[in-house]
DNA sequence: TATTGTTATACTCTATAACTATA
DNA sequence: TATAGTTATAGAGTATAACAATA
């Protein structure tokens, strides 16, 4: 009710959520570009890494399941999986009862690739998280990642 | 030193930052896809929106300045700016003293486009922030956006 | 009919390389 | 020489449309 409520960032009570969304959009773009640049030496792209990472966490899955999980079209997931298969990181096996479906699973090489990625402690983001945030700020970022992950995963 | 230190997520004290980075990468991909899908009706792409938004916040700038700010190559920024100019949302004027440079600024139409965007209160992310987080969680997310923005903007 | 997956095609974003104009 | 910007080309990621095989 105070006159300065027109400000874009309201200090307390009711932050302007459209403004927050806009900042999130900008952040998302920046993060994508920096993370992509940072993981260039990996030999795999970000989309491919996301699929490998999901296969590690949740086990084998079909194209359509993976597409839904990553929120892309089955055709797009098909392209990503074809690249991963060509690189020998995933393998496809027939579904036991439904011959339309293909089950994608990690190969041993794919599993090693994930382990490698986890050992990369010196990417810019890891350094930045370690060196430019204090403990409280790190905790804030970590919790926010969980919260936003929850929002994007649900319907 | 305890035996369970092999776990990927260490509960307290020293979170596995490579794990955090990996989650951030996954989140970034999800956010990008959902935000892009949500802003499809806008008539402008995410990159274009980022440039307009920066011109609003910081005023006119050259191609190279915008490229540095958004962390893309000048050629990529050139393409984005060409699309924005074609759409009538930005205009270019000669630099007063250096004839190599072009100053990009918002047109009235570009300014209106930004205002429109701010009025879109019903995008999925705004709804989700409003309806699926409590006040404390929202504050965490908002602070984390600031923190991560600081990390990506600096060198 | 509905679902799974593929092929064909196109657009956006970004990159590298090579160039012109100007400083 | 160095910087600002452009043009040409390529690759990744995604989409829609049309299709085949299977349920």
Short mmCIF file of C-alpha atoms (C1' of nucleotides) in Angstrom, two decimals:
data_model
loop_
_atom_site.label_atom_id
_atom_site.label_comp_id
_atom_site.label_asym_id
_atom_site.label_seq_id
_atom_site.Cartn_x
_atom_site.Cartn_y
_atom_site.Cartn_z
CA UNK A 1 0.00 0.00 0.00
CA UNK A 2 2.98 2.25 0.27
CA UNK A 3 3.72 4.49 -2.72
CA UNK A 4 6.98 2.75 -3.71
CA UNK A 5 5.14 -0.51 -4.35
CA UNK A 6 5.49 0.21 -8.06
CA UNK A 7 9.14 -0.81 -7.89
CA UNK A 8 9.96 -3.91 -9.84
CA UNK A 9 11.52 -5.66 -6.88
CA UNK A 10 9.35 -5.43 -3.84
CA UNK A 11 11.50 -5.85 -0.82
CA UNK A 12 9.30 -8.15 1.21
CA UNK A 13 5.91 -9.79 1.35
CA UNK A 14 5.13 -10.05 -2.35
CA UNK A 15 8.02 -10.17 -4.77
CA UNK A 16 7.11 -9.53 -8.40
CA UNK A 17 7.04 -13.09 -9.70
CA UNK A 18 7.06 -12.04 -13.36
CA UNK A 19 10.30 -10.25 -12.60
CA UNK A 20 11.68 -13.35 -10.89
CA UNK A 21 10.68 -15.45 -13.89
CA UNK A 22 12.41 -13.01 -16.21
CA UNK A 23 15.61 -13.18 -14.19
CA UNK A 24 15.37 -16.95 -14.13
CA UNK A 25 15.12 -16.93 -17.89
CA UNK A 26 18.21 -14.77 -18.20
CA UNK A 27 20.08 -16.92 -15.71
CA UNK A 28 19.08 -20.06 -17.53
CA UNK A 29 20.58 -18.78 -20.76
CA UNK A 30 23.82 -17.71 -19.12
CA UNK A 31 24.16 -21.01 -17.28
CA UNK A 32 23.48 -23.04 -20.40
CA UNK A 33 26.17 -21.25 -22.36
CA UNK A 34 28.77 -21.38 -19.62
CA UNK A 35 28.10 -25.01 -18.75
CA UNK A 36 28.20 -26.02 -22.39
CA UNK A 37 31.50 -24.24 -22.90
CA UNK A 38 32.88 -25.79 -19.72
CA UNK A 39 31.92 -29.33 -20.69
CA UNK A 40 33.24 -29.10 -24.22
CA UNK A 41 36.19 -31.37 -23.52
CA UNK A 42 33.88 -34.14 -22.25
CA UNK A 43 33.23 -35.49 -25.72
CA UNK A 44 29.52 -35.51 -24.97
CA UNK A 45 26.95 -32.75 -25.20
CA UNK A 46 24.71 -31.49 -22.42
CA UNK A 47 21.65 -33.35 -23.71
CA UNK A 48 23.63 -36.54 -23.89
CA UNK A 49 24.97 -36.02 -20.37
CA UNK A 50 21.44 -35.51 -19.09
CA UNK A 51 20.34 -38.84 -20.57
CA UNK A 52 23.35 -40.74 -19.23
CA UNK A 53 22.83 -39.21 -15.83
CA UNK A 54 19.20 -40.25 -15.80
CA UNK A 55 20.01 -43.79 -16.87
CA UNK A 56 22.44 -44.00 -13.95
CA UNK A 57 19.90 -42.68 -11.47
CA UNK A 58 16.78 -44.50 -12.66
CA UNK A 59 17.99 -47.45 -14.70
CA UNK A 60 17.07 -48.56 -18.23
CA UNK A 61 14.19 -46.85 -20.02
CA UNK A 62 12.50 -46.60 -23.40
CA UNK A 63 12.81 -43.70 -25.85
CA UNK A 64 9.36 -42.38 -25.00
CA UNK A 65 10.00 -42.55 -21.25
CA UNK A 66 13.26 -40.66 -21.64
CA UNK A 67 11.62 -38.09 -23.89
CA UNK A 68 8.89 -37.44 -21.36
CA UNK A 69 11.40 -37.20 -18.53
CA UNK A 70 13.55 -34.67 -20.36
CA UNK A 71 10.54 -32.91 -21.86
CA UNK A 72 11.54 -33.28 -25.46
CA UNK A 73 9.77 -34.97 -28.38
CA UNK A 74 10.47 -38.65 -29.00
CA UNK A 75 12.09 -37.68 -32.31
CA UNK A 76 14.55 -35.40 -30.52
CA UNK A 77 15.33 -38.04 -27.93
CA UNK A 78 15.79 -40.52 -30.76
CA UNK A 79 18.53 -38.35 -32.21
CA UNK A 80 20.28 -38.00 -28.85
CA UNK A 81 20.09 -41.75 -28.24
CA UNK A 82 21.41 -42.51 -31.72
CA UNK A 83 24.46 -40.34 -30.99
CA UNK A 84 25.00 -42.03 -27.63
CA UNK A 85 24.66 -45.46 -29.19
CA UNK A 86 27.09 -44.55 -31.95
CA UNK A 87 29.56 -43.46 -29.26
CA UNK A 88 29.11 -46.81 -27.52
CA UNK A 89 27.76 -45.25 -24.33
CA UNK A 90 24.30 -46.81 -24.41
CA UNK A 91 22.92 -49.98 -25.94
CA UNK A 92 19.43 -50.91 -27.03
CA UNK A 93 17.74 -54.20 -26.35
CA UNK A 94 14.27 -55.39 -27.33
CA UNK A 95 11.42 -55.07 -24.89
CA UNK A 96 10.49 -58.57 -23.67
CA UNK A 97 6.79 -58.39 -24.46
CA UNK A 98 6.22 -55.34 -26.70
CA UNK A 99 8.14 -55.51 -29.92
CA UNK A 100 7.58 -51.82 -30.70
CA UNK A 101 9.67 -50.73 -27.77
CA UNK A 102 13.43 -50.55 -27.32
CA UNK A 103 15.03 -50.54 -23.89
CA UNK A 104 18.02 -48.23 -23.60
CA UNK A 105 20.65 -48.99 -21.00
CA UNK A 106 24.16 -47.84 -20.13
CA UNK A 107 27.15 -49.73 -21.41
CA UNK A 108 30.18 -50.17 -19.19
CA UNK A 109 31.81 -47.40 -21.20
CA UNK A 110 28.84 -45.13 -20.55
CA UNK A 111 29.11 -45.79 -16.85
CA UNK A 112 32.78 -44.89 -16.92
CA UNK A 113 32.00 -41.67 -18.77
CA UNK A 114 29.69 -40.61 -15.95
CA UNK A 115 32.31 -41.40 -13.34
CA UNK A 116 34.83 -39.32 -15.28
CA UNK A 117 32.45 -36.36 -15.30
CA UNK A 118 32.09 -36.58 -11.54
CA UNK A 119 35.81 -36.29 -11.13
CA UNK A 120 35.97 -32.99 -12.96
CA UNK A 121 36.34 -30.82 -9.91
CA UNK A 122 37.89 -27.91 -11.70
CA UNK A 123 35.08 -26.71 -13.92
CA UNK A 124 34.30 -23.02 -13.51
CA UNK A 125 31.04 -23.72 -11.71
CA UNK A 126 32.61 -25.99 -9.11
CA UNK A 127 35.35 -23.45 -8.49
CA UNK A 128 32.87 -20.63 -8.28
CA UNK A 129 30.62 -22.51 -5.88
CA UNK A 130 33.60 -23.34 -3.71
CA UNK A 131 35.48 -20.05 -3.78
CA UNK A 132 32.93 -17.31 -4.22
CA UNK A 133 30.11 -18.39 -1.94
CA UNK A 134 30.16 -18.83 1.79
CA UNK A 135 28.59 -21.83 3.51
CA UNK A 136 25.21 -20.23 3.95
CA UNK A 137 25.05 -19.05 0.34
CA UNK A 138 26.07 -22.49 -0.91
CA UNK A 139 23.27 -24.01 1.13
CA UNK A 140 20.82 -21.54 -0.39
CA UNK A 141 21.91 -22.44 -3.92
CA UNK A 142 21.76 -26.17 -3.23
CA UNK A 143 18.27 -25.96 -1.78
CA UNK A 144 17.10 -23.77 -4.66
CA UNK A 145 18.35 -26.34 -7.18
CA UNK A 146 16.23 -28.97 -5.44
CA UNK A 147 13.19 -26.69 -5.34
CA UNK A 148 13.42 -25.66 -8.98
CA UNK A 149 14.09 -29.25 -9.98
CA UNK A 150 10.88 -30.23 -8.25
CA UNK A 151 8.98 -27.53 -10.13
CA UNK A 152 10.29 -28.56 -13.54
CA UNK A 153 9.85 -32.27 -13.00
CA UNK A 154 6.23 -32.22 -11.95
CA UNK A 155 3.19 -31.46 -14.05
CA UNK B 1 36.98 -40.22 7.03
CA UNK B 2 33.92 -42.25 7.79
CA UNK B 3 33.25 -45.22 5.54
CA UNK B 4 30.10 -43.81 3.95
CA UNK B 5 31.99 -40.83 2.56
CA UNK B 6 31.84 -42.54 -0.81
CA UNK B 7 28.23 -41.49 -1.16
CA UNK B 8 27.57 -38.95 -3.87
CA UNK B 9 25.63 -36.61 -1.62
CA UNK B 10 27.34 -35.81 1.62
CA UNK B 11 24.71 -34.77 4.10
CA UNK B 12 26.39 -31.81 5.77
CA UNK B 13 29.59 -29.85 6.05
CA UNK B 14 31.00 -30.48 2.62
CA UNK B 15 28.49 -31.12 -0.14
CA UNK B 16 29.89 -32.78 -3.24
CA UNK B 17 30.23 -29.76 -5.49
CA UNK B 18 30.70 -31.82 -8.65
CA UNK B 19 27.32 -33.38 -7.85
CA UNK B 20 25.81 -29.94 -7.35
CA UNK B 21 27.26 -28.82 -10.66
CA UNK B 22 25.81 -31.86 -12.39
CA UNK B 23 22.36 -31.17 -10.95
CA UNK B 24 22.67 -27.56 -11.99
CA UNK B 25 23.44 -28.68 -15.50
CA UNK B 26 20.38 -30.90 -15.60
CA UNK B 27 18.22 -28.14 -14.13
CA UNK B 28 19.54 -25.66 -16.64
CA UNK B 29 18.49 -27.87 -19.53
CA UNK B 30 15.02 -28.46 -18.12
CA UNK B 31 14.50 -24.78 -17.41
CA UNK B 32 15.65 -23.76 -20.86
CA UNK B 33 13.23 -26.12 -22.57
CA UNK B 34 10.28 -25.23 -20.39
CA UNK B 35 10.89 -21.51 -20.55
CA UNK B 36 11.31 -21.64 -24.30
CA UNK B 37 8.10 -23.57 -24.71
CA UNK B 38 6.30 -21.16 -22.39
CA UNK B 39 7.43 -18.05 -24.24
CA UNK B 40 6.66 -19.36 -27.69
CA UNK B 41 3.69 -17.08 -28.15
CA UNK B 42 5.85 -14.00 -27.51
CA UNK B 43 7.05 -13.77 -31.07
CA UNK B 44 10.62 -13.44 -29.84
CA UNK B 45 13.14 -16.06 -28.84
CA UNK B 46 14.91 -16.35 -25.51
CA UNK B 47 18.16 -14.87 -26.83
CA UNK B 48 16.30 -11.95 -28.27
CA UNK B 49 14.44 -11.42 -24.99
CA UNK B 50 17.73 -11.41 -23.11
CA UNK B 51 19.10 -8.67 -25.35
CA UNK B 52 15.96 -6.53 -25.11
CA UNK B 53 15.95 -6.95 -21.37
CA UNK B 54 19.57 -5.86 -21.11
CA UNK B 55 18.97 -2.82 -23.31
CA UNK B 56 16.16 -1.81 -20.98
CA UNK B 57 18.27 -2.22 -17.87
CA UNK B 58 21.57 -0.79 -19.08
CA UNK B 59 20.71 1.39 -22.05
CA UNK B 60 22.16 1.43 -25.59
CA UNK B 61 25.25 -0.67 -26.35
CA UNK B 62 27.41 -1.86 -29.20
CA UNK B 63 27.40 -5.36 -30.68
CA UNK B 64 30.65 -6.29 -28.98
CA UNK B 65 29.50 -5.02 -25.60
CA UNK B 66 26.30 -7.04 -25.85
CA UNK B 67 28.22 -10.11 -26.96
CA UNK B 68 30.54 -9.88 -23.99
CA UNK B 69 27.64 -9.36 -21.60
CA UNK B 70 25.74 -12.38 -22.89
CA UNK B 71 28.90 -14.44 -23.33
CA UNK B 72 28.46 -15.17 -27.00
CA UNK B 73 30.66 -14.37 -29.99
CA UNK B 74 30.10 -11.08 -31.77
CA UNK B 75 28.95 -13.03 -34.84
CA UNK B 76 26.22 -14.74 -32.82
CA UNK B 77 25.13 -11.47 -31.29
CA UNK B 78 25.13 -9.97 -34.78
CA UNK B 79 22.61 -12.55 -35.90
CA UNK B 80 20.38 -11.94 -32.88
CA UNK B 81 20.54 -8.18 -33.40
CA UNK B 82 19.77 -8.54 -37.11
CA UNK B 83 16.61 -10.47 -36.22
CA UNK B 84 15.60 -7.87 -33.64
CA UNK B 85 16.22 -5.06 -36.09
CA UNK B 86 14.21 -6.83 -38.77
CA UNK B 87 11.36 -7.14 -36.27
CA UNK B 88 11.59 -3.41 -35.57
CA UNK B 89 12.43 -3.90 -31.90
CA UNK B 90 15.89 -2.32 -31.94
CA UNK B 91 17.54 0.27 -34.14
CA UNK B 92 21.16 0.93 -34.93
CA UNK B 93 22.78 4.34 -35.03
CA UNK B 94 26.36 5.28 -35.82
CA UNK B 95 28.82 5.81 -33.00
CA UNK B 96 29.59 9.54 -32.80
CA UNK B 97 33.36 9.27 -33.00
CA UNK B 98 34.21 5.71 -34.11
CA UNK B 99 32.79 4.83 -37.47
CA UNK B 100 33.42 1.09 -36.99
CA UNK B 101 30.91 0.87 -34.19
CA UNK B 102 27.12 0.71 -34.24
CA UNK B 103 25.04 1.66 -31.23
CA UNK B 104 22.00 -0.57 -30.68
CA UNK B 105 19.04 0.87 -28.86
CA UNK B 106 15.43 -0.06 -28.19
CA UNK B 107 12.69 1.26 -30.41
CA UNK B 108 9.36 2.26 -28.90
CA UNK B 109 8.00 -1.02 -30.18
CA UNK B 110 10.81 -2.91 -28.45
CA UNK B 111 10.01 -1.19 -25.21
CA UNK B 112 6.38 -2.17 -25.54
CA UNK B 113 7.37 -5.77 -26.19
CA UNK B 114 9.23 -5.87 -22.88
CA UNK B 115 6.26 -4.42 -21.05
CA UNK B 116 4.03 -7.04 -22.60
CA UNK B 117 6.34 -9.77 -21.37
CA UNK B 118 6.15 -8.42 -17.85
CA UNK B 119 2.41 -8.66 -17.93
CA UNK B 120 2.44 -12.37 -18.64
CA UNK B 121 1.65 -13.48 -15.12
CA UNK B 122 0.31 -16.83 -16.09
CA UNK B 123 3.34 -18.59 -17.45
CA UNK B 124 3.96 -21.98 -15.84
CA UNK B 125 6.96 -20.72 -13.91
CA UNK B 126 5.11 -17.81 -12.33
CA UNK B 127 2.25 -20.09 -11.37
CA UNK B 128 4.62 -22.68 -9.98
CA UNK B 129 6.56 -20.12 -7.97
CA UNK B 130 3.33 -18.74 -6.58
CA UNK B 131 1.41 -21.95 -5.94
CA UNK B 132 3.93 -24.64 -5.19
CA UNK B 133 6.44 -22.87 -2.97
CA UNK B 134 5.88 -21.35 0.43
CA UNK B 135 7.25 -17.94 1.39
CA UNK B 136 10.51 -19.27 2.75
CA UNK B 137 11.14 -21.45 -0.30
CA UNK B 138 10.39 -18.58 -2.63
CA UNK B 139 12.90 -16.44 -0.76
CA UNK B 140 15.51 -19.21 -1.14
CA UNK B 141 14.92 -19.41 -4.88
CA UNK B 142 15.05 -15.65 -5.32
CA UNK B 143 18.30 -15.35 -3.40
CA UNK B 144 19.82 -18.26 -5.32
CA UNK B 145 18.98 -16.57 -8.62
CA UNK B 146 20.90 -13.51 -7.46
CA UNK B 147 23.84 -15.60 -6.27
CA UNK B 148 24.10 -17.67 -9.44
CA UNK B 149 23.65 -14.56 -11.54
CA UNK B 150 26.61 -13.03 -9.75
CA UNK B 151 28.69 -16.13 -10.47
CA UNK B 152 27.88 -16.19 -14.18
CA UNK B 153 28.32 -12.46 -14.70
CA UNK B 154 31.76 -12.15 -13.19
CA UNK B 155 35.03 -13.39 -14.53
"C1'" DT C 1 -7.49 -46.68 -33.00
"C1'" DA C 2 -3.54 -45.65 -30.10
"C1'" DT C 3 1.30 -46.11 -29.17
"C1'" DT C 4 6.36 -46.63 -30.28
"C1'" DG C 5 9.65 -45.37 -32.95
"C1'" DT C 6 11.80 -43.61 -37.51
"C1'" DT C 7 12.78 -40.53 -41.47
"C1'" DA C 8 12.66 -36.03 -43.62
"C1'" DT C 9 12.87 -31.26 -43.16
"C1'" DA C 10 13.43 -26.76 -41.03
"C1'" DC C 11 14.53 -23.20 -37.57
"C1'" DT C 12 17.30 -21.26 -33.63
"C1'" DC C 13 21.51 -20.73 -31.33
"C1'" DT C 14 26.02 -20.95 -31.35
"C1'" DA C 15 30.67 -21.63 -33.12
"C1'" DT C 16 35.03 -21.00 -36.30
"C1'" DA C 17 37.16 -18.99 -40.26
"C1'" DA C 18 37.90 -15.41 -43.44
"C1'" DC C 19 36.95 -10.94 -44.75
"C1'" DT C 20 36.28 -5.41 -44.87
"C1'" DA C 21 36.51 -1.04 -42.82
"C1'" DT C 22 38.30 1.81 -39.45
"C1'" DA C 23 41.35 3.08 -35.57
"C1'" DT D 1 48.51 -4.12 -35.69
"C1'" DA D 2 44.22 -4.23 -33.26
"C1'" DT D 3 39.27 -3.70 -33.06
"C1'" DA D 4 34.21 -3.64 -34.80
"C1'" DG D 5 31.44 -5.79 -37.53
"C1'" DT D 6 29.89 -8.93 -41.56
"C1'" DT D 7 29.46 -13.11 -44.46
"C1'" DA D 8 29.82 -18.06 -45.07
"C1'" DT D 9 29.51 -22.44 -43.24
"C1'" DA D 10 28.73 -26.09 -39.83
"C1'" DG D 11 27.00 -28.65 -35.78
"C1'" DA D 12 23.81 -29.33 -31.82
"C1'" DG D 13 19.21 -29.20 -30.24
"C1'" DT D 14 14.77 -28.97 -31.04
"C1'" DA D 15 10.32 -28.96 -33.56
"C1'" DT D 16 6.44 -30.58 -36.91
"C1'" DA D 17 4.78 -33.72 -40.36
"C1'" DA D 18 4.34 -38.13 -42.38
"C1'" DC D 19 5.11 -42.83 -41.97
"C1'" DA D 20 5.68 -48.09 -40.49
"C1'" DA D 21 5.19 -51.55 -37.16
"C1'" DT D 22 2.89 -53.25 -33.34
"C1'" DA D 23 -0.61 -53.29 -29.65
#
